[in-house]
JSON list of C-alpha atoms in Angstrom, two decimals:
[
{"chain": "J", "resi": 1, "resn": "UNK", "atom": "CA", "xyz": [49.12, 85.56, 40.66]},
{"chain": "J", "resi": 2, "resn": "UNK", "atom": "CA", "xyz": [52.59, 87.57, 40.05]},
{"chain": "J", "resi": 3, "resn": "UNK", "atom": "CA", "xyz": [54.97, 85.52, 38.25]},
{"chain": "J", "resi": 4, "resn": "UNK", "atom": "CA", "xyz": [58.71, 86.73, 37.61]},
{"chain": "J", "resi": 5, "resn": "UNK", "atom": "CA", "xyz": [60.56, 84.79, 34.97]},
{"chain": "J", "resi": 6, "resn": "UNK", "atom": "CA", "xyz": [64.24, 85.52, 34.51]},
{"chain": "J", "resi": 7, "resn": "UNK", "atom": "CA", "xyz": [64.11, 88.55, 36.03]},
{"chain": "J", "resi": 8, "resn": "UNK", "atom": "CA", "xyz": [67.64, 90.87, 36.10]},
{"chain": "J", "resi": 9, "resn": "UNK", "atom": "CA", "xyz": [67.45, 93.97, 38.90]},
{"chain": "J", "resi": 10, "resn": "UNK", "atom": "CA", "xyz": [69.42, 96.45, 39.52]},
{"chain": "J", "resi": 11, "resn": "UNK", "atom": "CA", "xyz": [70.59, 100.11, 38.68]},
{"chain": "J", "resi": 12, "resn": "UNK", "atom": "CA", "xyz": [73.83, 102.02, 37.87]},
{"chain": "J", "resi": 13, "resn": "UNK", "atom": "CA", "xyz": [75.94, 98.98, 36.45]},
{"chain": "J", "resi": 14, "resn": "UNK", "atom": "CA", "xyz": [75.04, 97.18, 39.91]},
{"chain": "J", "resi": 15, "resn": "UNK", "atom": "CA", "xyz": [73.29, 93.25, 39.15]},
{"chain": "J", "resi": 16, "resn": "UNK", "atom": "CA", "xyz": [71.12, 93.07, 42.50]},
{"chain": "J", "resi": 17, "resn": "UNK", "atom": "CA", "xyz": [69.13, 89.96, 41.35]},
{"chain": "J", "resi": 18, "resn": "UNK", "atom": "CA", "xyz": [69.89, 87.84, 38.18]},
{"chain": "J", "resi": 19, "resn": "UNK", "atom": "CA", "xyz": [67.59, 85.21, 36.68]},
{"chain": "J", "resi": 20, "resn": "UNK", "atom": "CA", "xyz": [65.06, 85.35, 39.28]},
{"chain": "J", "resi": 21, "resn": "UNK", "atom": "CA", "xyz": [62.30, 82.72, 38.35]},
{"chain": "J", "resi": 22, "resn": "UNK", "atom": "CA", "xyz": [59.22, 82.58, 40.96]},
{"chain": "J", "resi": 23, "resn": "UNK", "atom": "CA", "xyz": [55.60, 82.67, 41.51]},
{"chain": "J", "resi": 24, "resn": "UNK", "atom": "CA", "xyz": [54.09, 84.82, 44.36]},
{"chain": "J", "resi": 25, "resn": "UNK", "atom": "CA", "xyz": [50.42, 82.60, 44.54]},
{"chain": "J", "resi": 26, "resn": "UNK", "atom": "CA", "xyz": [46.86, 84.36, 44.93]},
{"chain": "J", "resi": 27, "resn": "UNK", "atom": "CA", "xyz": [45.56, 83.80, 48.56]},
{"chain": "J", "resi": 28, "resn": "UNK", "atom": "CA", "xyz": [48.76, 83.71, 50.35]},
{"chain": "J", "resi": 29, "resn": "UNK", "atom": "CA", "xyz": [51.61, 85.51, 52.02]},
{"chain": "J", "resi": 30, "resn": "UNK", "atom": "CA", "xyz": [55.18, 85.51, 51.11]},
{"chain": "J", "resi": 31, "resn": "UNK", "atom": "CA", "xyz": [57.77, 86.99, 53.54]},
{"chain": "J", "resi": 32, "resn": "UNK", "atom": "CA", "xyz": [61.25, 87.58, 51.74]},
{"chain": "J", "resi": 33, "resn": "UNK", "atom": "CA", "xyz": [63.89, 87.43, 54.60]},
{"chain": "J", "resi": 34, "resn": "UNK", "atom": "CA", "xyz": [66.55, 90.36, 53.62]},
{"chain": "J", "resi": 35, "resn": "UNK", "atom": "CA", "xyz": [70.20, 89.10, 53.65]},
{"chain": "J", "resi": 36, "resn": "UNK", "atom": "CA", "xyz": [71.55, 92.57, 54.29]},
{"chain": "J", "resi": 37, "resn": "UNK", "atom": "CA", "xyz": [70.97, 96.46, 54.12]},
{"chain": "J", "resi": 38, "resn": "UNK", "atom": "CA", "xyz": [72.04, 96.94, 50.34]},
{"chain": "J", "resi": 39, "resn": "UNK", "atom": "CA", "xyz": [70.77, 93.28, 49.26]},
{"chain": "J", "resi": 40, "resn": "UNK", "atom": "CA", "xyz": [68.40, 94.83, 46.64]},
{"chain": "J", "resi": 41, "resn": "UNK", "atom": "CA", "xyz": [64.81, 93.89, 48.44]},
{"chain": "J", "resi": 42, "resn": "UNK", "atom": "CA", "xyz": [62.99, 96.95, 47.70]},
{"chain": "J", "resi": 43, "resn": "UNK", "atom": "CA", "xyz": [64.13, 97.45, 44.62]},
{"chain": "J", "resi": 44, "resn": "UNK", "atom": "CA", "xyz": [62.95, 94.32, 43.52]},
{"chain": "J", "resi": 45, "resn": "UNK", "atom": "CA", "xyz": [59.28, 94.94, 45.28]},
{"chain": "J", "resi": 46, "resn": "UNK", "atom": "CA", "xyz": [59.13, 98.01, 43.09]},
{"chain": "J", "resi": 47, "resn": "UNK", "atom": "CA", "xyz": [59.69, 96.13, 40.29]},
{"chain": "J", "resi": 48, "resn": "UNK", "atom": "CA", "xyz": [56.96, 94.04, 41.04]},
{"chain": "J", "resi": 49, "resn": "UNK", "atom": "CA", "xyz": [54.60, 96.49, 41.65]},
{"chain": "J", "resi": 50, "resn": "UNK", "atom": "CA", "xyz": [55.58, 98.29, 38.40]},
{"chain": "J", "resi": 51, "resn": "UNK", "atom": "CA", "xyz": [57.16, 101.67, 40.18]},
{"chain": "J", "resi": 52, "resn": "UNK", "atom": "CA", "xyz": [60.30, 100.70, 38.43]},
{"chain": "J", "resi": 53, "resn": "UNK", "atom": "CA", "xyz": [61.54, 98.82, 35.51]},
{"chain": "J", "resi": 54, "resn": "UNK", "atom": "CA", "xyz": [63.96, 95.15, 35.60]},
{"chain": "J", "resi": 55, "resn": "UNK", "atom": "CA", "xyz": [66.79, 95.12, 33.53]},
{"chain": "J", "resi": 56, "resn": "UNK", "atom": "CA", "xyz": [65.87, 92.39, 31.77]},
{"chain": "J", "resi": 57, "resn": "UNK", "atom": "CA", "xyz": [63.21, 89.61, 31.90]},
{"chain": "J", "resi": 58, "resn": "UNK", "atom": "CA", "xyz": [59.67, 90.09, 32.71]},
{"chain": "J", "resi": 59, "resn": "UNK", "atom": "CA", "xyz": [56.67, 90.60, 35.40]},
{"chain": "J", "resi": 60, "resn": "UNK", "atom": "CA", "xyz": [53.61, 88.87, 35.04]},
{"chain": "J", "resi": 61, "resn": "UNK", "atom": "CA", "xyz": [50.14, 89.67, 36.58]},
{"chain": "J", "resi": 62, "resn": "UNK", "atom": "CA", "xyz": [47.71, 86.89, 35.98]},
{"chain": "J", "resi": 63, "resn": "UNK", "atom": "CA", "xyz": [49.77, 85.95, 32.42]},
{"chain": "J", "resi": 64, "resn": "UNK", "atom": "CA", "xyz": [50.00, 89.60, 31.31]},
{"chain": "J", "resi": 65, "resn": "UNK", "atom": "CA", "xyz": [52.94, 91.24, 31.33]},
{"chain": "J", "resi": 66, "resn": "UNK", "atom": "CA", "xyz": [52.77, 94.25, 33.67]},
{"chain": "J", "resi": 67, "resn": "UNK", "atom": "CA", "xyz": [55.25, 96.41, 31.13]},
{"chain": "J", "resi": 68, "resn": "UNK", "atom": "CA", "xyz": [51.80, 96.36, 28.64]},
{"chain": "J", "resi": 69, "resn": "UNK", "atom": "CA", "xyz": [49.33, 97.66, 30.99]},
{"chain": "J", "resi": 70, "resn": "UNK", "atom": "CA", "xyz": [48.94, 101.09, 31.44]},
{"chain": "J", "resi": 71, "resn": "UNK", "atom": "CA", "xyz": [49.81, 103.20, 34.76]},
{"chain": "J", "resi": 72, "resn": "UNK", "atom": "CA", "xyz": [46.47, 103.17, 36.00]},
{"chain": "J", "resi": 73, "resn": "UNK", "atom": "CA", "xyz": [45.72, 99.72, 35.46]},
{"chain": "J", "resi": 74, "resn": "UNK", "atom": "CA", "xyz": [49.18, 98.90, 37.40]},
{"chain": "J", "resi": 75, "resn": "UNK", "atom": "CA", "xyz": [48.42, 101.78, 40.24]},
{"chain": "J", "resi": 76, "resn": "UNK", "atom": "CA", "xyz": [44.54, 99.91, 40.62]},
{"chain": "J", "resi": 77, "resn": "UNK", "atom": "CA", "xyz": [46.22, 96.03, 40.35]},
{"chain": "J", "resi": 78, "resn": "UNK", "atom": "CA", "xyz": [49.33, 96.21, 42.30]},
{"chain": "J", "resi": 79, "resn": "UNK", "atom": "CA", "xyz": [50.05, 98.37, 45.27]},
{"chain": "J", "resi": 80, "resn": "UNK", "atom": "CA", "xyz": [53.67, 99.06, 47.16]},
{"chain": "J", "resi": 81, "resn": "UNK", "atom": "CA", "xyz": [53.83, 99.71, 50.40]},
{"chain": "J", "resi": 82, "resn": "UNK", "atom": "CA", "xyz": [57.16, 102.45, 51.07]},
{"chain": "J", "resi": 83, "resn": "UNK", "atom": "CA", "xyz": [58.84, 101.11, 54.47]},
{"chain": "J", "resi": 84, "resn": "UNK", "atom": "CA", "xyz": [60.22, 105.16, 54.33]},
{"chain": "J", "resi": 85, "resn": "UNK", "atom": "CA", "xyz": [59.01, 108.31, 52.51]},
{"chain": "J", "resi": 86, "resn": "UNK", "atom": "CA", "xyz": [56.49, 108.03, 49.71]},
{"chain": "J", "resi": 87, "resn": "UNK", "atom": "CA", "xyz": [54.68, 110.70, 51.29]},
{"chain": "J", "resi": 88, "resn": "UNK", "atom": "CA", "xyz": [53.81, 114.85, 50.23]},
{"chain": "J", "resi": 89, "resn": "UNK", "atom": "CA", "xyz": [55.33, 116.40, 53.77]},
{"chain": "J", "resi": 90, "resn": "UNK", "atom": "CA", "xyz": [52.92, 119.50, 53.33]},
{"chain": "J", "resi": 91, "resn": "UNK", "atom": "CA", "xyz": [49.84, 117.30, 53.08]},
{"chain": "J", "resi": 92, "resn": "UNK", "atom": "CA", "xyz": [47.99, 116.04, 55.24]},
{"chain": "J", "resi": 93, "resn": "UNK", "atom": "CA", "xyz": [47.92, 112.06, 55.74]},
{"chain": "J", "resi": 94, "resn": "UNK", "atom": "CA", "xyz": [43.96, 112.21, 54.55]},
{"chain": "J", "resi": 95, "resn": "UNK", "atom": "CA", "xyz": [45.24, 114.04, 51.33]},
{"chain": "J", "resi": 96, "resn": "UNK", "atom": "CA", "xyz": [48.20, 111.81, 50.65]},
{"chain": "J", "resi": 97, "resn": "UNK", "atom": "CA", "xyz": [45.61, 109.31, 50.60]},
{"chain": "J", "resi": 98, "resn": "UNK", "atom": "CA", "xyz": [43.03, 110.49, 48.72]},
{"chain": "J", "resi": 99, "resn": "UNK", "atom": "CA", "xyz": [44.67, 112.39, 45.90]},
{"chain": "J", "resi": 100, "resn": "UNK", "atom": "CA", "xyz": [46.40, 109.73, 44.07]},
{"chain": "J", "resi": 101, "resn": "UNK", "atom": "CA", "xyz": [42.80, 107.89, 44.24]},
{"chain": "J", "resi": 102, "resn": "UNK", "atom": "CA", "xyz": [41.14, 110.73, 42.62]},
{"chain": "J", "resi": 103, "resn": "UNK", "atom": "CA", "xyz": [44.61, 111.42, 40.01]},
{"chain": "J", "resi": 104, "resn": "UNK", "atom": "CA", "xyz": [44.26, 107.55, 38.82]},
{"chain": "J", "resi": 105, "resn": "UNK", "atom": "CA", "xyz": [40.42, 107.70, 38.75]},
{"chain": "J", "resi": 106, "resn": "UNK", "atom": "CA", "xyz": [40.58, 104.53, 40.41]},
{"chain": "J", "resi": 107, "resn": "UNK", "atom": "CA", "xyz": [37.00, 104.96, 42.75]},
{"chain": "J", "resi": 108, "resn": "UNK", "atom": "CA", "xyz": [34.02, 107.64, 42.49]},
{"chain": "J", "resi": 109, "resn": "UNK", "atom": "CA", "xyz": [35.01, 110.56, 44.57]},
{"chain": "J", "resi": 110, "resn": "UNK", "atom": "CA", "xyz": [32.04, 109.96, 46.72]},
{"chain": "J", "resi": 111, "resn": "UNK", "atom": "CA", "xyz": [33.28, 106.41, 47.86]},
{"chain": "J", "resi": 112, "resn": "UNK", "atom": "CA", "xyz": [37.10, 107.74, 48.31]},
{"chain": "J", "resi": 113, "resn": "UNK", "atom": "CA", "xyz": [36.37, 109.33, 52.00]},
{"chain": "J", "resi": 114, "resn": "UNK", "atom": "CA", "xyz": [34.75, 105.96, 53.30]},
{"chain": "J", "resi": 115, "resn": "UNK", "atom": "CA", "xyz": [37.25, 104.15, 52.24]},
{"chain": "J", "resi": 116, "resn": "UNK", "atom": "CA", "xyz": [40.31, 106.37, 54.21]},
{"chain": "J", "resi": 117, "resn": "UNK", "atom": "CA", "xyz": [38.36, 106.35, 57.16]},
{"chain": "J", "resi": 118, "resn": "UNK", "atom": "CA", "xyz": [37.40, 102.45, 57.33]},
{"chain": "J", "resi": 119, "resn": "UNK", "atom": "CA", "xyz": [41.46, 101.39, 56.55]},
{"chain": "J", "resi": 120, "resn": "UNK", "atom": "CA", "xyz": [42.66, 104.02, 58.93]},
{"chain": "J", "resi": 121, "resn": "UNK", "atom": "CA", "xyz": [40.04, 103.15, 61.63]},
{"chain": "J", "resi": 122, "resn": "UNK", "atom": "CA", "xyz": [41.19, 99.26, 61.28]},
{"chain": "J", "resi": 123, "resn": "UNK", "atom": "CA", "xyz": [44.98, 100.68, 61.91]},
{"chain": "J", "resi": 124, "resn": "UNK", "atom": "CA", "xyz": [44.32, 102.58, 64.73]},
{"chain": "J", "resi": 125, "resn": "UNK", "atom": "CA", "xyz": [45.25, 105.77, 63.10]},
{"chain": "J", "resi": 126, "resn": "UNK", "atom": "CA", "xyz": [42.00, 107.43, 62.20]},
{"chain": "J", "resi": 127, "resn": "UNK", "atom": "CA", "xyz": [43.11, 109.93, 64.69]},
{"chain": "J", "resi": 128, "resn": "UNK", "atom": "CA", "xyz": [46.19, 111.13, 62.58]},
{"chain": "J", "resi": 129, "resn": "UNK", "atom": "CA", "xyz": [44.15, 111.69, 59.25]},
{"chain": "J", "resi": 130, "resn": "UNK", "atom": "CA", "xyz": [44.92, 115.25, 59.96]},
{"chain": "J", "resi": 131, "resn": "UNK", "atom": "CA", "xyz": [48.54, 115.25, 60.74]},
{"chain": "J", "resi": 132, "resn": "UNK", "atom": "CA", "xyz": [51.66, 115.96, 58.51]},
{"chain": "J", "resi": 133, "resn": "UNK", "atom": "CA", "xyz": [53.98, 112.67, 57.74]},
{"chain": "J", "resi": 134, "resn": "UNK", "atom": "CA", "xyz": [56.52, 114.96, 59.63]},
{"chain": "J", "resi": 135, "resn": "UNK", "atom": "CA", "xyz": [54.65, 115.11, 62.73]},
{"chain": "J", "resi": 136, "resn": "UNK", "atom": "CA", "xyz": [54.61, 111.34, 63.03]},
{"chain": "J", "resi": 137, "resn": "UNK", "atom": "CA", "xyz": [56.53, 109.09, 64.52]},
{"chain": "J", "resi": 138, "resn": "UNK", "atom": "CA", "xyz": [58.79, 106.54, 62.33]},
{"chain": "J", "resi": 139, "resn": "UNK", "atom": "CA", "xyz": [55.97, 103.43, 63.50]},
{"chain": "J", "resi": 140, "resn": "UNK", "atom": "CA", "xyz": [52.79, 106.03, 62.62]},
{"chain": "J", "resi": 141, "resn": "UNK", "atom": "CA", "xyz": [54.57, 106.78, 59.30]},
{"chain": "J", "resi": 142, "resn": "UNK", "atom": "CA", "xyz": [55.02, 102.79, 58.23]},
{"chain": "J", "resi": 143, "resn": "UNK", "atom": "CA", "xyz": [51.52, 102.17, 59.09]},
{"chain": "J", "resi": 144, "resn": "UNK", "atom": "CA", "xyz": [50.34, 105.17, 56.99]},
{"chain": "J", "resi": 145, "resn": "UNK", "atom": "CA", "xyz": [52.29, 104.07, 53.88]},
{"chain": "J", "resi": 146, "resn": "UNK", "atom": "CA", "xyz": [50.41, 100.62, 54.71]},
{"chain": "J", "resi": 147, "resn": "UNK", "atom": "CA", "xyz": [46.87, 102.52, 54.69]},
{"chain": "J", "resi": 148, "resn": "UNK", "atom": "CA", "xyz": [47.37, 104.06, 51.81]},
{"chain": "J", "resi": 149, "resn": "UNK", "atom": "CA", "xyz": [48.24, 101.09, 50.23]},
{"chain": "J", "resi": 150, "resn": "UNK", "atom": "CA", "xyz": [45.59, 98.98, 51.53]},
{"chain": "J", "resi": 151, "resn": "UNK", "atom": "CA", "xyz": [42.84, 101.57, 50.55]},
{"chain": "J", "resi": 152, "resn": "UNK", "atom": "CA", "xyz": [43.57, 100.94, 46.81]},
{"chain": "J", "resi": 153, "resn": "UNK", "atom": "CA", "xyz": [42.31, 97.38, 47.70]},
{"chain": "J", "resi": 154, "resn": "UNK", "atom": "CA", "xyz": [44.58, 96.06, 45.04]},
{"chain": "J", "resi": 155, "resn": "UNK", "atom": "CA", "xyz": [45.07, 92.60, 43.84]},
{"chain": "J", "resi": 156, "resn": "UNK", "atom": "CA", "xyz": [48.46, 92.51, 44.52]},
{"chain": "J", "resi": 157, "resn": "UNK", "atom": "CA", "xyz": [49.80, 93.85, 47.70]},
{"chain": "J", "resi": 158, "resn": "UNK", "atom": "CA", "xyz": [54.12, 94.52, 48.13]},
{"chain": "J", "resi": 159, "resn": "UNK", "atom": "CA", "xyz": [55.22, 95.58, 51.51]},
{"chain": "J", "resi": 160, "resn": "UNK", "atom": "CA", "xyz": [58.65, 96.62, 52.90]},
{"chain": "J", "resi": 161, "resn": "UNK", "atom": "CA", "xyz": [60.00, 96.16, 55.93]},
{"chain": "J", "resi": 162, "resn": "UNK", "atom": "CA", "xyz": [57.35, 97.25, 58.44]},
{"chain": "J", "resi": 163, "resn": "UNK", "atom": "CA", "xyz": [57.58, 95.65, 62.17]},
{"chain": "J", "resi": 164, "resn": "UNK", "atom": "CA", "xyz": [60.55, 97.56, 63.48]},
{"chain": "J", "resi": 165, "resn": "UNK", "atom": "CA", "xyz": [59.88, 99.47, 66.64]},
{"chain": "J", "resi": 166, "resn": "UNK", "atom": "CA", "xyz": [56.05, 98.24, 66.26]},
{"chain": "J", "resi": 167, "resn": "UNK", "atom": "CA", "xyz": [54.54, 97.05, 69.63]},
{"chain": "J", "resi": 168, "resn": "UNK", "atom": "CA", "xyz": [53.12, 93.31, 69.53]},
{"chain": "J", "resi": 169, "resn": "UNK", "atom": "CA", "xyz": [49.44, 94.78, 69.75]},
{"chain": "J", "resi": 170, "resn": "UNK", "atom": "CA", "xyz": [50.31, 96.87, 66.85]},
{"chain": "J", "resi": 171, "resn": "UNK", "atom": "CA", "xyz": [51.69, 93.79, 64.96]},
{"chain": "J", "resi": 172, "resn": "UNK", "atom": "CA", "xyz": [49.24, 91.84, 65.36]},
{"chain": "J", "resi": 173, "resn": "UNK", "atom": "CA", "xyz": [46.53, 94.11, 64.24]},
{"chain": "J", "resi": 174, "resn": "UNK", "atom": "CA", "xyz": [48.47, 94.25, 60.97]},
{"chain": "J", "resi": 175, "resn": "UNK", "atom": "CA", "xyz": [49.26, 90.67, 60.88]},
{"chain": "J", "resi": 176, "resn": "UNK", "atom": "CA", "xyz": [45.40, 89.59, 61.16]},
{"chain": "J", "resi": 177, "resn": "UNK", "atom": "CA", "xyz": [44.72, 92.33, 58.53]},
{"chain": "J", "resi": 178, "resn": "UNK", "atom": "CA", "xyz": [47.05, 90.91, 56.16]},
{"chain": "J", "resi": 179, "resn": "UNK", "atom": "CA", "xyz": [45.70, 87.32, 56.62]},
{"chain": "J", "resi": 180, "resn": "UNK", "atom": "CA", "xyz": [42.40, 88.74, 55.89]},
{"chain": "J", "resi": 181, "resn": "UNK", "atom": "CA", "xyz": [44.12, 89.82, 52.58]},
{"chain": "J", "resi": 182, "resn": "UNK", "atom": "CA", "xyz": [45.77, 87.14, 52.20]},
{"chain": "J", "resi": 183, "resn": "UNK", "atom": "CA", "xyz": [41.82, 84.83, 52.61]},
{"chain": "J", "resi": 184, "resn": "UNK", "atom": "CA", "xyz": [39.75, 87.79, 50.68]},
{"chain": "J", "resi": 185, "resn": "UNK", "atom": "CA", "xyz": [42.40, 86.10, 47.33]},
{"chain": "J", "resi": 186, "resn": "UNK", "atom": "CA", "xyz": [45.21, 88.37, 47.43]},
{"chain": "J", "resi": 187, "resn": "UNK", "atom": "CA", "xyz": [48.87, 88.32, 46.84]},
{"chain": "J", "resi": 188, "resn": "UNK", "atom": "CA", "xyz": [50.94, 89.59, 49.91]},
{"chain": "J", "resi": 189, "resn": "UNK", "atom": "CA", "xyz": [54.47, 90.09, 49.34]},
{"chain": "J", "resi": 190, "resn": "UNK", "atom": "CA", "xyz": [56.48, 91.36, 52.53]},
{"chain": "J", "resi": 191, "resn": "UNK", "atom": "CA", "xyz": [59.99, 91.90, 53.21]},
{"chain": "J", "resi": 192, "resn": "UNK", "atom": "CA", "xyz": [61.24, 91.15, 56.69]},
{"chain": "J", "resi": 193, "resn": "UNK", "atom": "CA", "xyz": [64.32, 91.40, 58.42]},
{"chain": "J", "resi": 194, "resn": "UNK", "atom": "CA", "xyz": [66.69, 89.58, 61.32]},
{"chain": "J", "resi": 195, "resn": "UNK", "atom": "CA", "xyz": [64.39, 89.48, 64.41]},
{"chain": "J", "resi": 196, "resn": "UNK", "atom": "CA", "xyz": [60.71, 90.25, 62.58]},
{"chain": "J", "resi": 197, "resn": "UNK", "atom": "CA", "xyz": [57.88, 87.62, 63.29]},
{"chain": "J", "resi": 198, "resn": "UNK", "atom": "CA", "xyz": [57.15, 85.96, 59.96]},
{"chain": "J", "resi": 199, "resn": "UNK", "atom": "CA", "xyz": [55.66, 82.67, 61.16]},
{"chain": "J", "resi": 200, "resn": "UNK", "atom": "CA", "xyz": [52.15, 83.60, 59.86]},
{"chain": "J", "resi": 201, "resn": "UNK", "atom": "CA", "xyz": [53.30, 83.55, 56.73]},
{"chain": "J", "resi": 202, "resn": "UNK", "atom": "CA", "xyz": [52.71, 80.98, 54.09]},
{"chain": "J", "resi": 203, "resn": "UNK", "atom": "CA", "xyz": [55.59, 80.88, 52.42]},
{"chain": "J", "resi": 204, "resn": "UNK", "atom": "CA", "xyz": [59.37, 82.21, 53.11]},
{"chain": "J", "resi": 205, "resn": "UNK", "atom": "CA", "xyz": [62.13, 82.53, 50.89]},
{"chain": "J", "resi": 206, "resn": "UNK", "atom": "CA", "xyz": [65.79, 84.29, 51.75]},
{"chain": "J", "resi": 207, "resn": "UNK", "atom": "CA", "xyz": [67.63, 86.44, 49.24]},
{"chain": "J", "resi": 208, "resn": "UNK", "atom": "CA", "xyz": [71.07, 84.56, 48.87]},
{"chain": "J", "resi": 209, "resn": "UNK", "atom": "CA", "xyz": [74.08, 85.58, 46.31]},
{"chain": "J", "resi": 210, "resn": "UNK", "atom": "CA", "xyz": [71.12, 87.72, 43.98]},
{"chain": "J", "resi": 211, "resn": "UNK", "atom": "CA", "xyz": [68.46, 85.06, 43.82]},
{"chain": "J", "resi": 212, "resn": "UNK", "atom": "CA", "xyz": [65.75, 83.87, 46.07]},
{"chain": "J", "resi": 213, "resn": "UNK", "atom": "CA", "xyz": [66.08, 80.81, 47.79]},
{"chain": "J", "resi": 214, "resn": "UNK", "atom": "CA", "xyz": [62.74, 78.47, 49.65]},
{"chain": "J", "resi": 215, "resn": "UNK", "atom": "CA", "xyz": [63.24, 78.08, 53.58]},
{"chain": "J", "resi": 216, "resn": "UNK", "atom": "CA", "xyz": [61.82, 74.96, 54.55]}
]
């Protein structure tokens, strides 16, 4: 469970979110509908994930306070998923994936390569292991940001914006993968925007005037 309570966002005198109180719940999927292209949505997800600090208020995972636990207990609980970058451009996919795995100490080295291959086998991009982020295509590069981040096999799970351009097969490969998440206990936290297919989702809330608001 990821719980915000009055939770303040935002960065150079700019209030993105203010007094943001919500629960994301274990065991289901949350899709937060953007409201526009500076409306603060990944900033917030990197606040829950830890990659970032709020300005005020405070992130909970499972009644601790993610602020007190130390980087590698936050890189092995929660993982982010970048919609853009978050990739070395003179490494290979395989080694963006596996080096922060062996920095954090978070598996035995010997389990690391089985793990890279399994993910990237269920996404259909096994084949690109040994390709540069540079040499792939905008869709190949949001599905490697969301193998690296399923590899960790993290509690906590925060994705941005990820259909765009994707082609229904694609989506739907990801979609059952993320239910599986979703029924294996996790929290799944997704951002979608105008046009992406969020129906599978369990719950849906819109980001309206710096808060987050239930669809019903």
């Amino acid at each position: 469970m990821i719980n915000l309570a009055q939770l303040q966002v935002g960065f150079d005198g700019v209030i993105l979110f203010h007094d943001v109180n919500h629960e994301f719940t274990a065991g289901s999927i949350t899709s937060i509908r953007k409201a526009g292209l500076q409306d603060g949505t990944t900033t917030l997800l990197k606040c829950c994930a830890g990659i970032v600090s709020p300005r005020s208020g405070r992130i909970e995972y499972n009644g601790i306070n993610i602020e007190s636990l130390s980087e590698r207990e936050r890189y092995k609980r929660l993982s982010y998923c970048f919609e853009i970058g978050g990739m070395v451009s003179l490494f290979t996919l395989y080694n963006n994936f596996a080096l922060p795995l062996l920095y954090h100490d978070v598996y035995p080295q010997n389990e690391i390569a089985d793990r890279i291959f399994d993910v990237a086998e269920k996404l259909k991009i096994d084949h690109l292991l040994e390709k540069e982020p540079l040499q792939l295509t905008d869709v190949q590069l949001r599905l490697a940001n969301l193998a690296r981040a399923l590899i960790l096999d993290a509690d906590a799970l925060f994705i941005d914006e990820l259909q765009a351009g994707m082609s229904r097969q694609l989506y739907d490969n990801v979609v059952a993968i993320l239910l599986k998440q979703a029924a294996q206990g996790k929290v799944v936290v997704m951002v979608t925007t105008s046009g992406d297919d969020d129906a599978f989702a369990h719950h849906h809330l819109l980001v309206s005037d710096g808060i987050l608001r239930g669809v019903n």
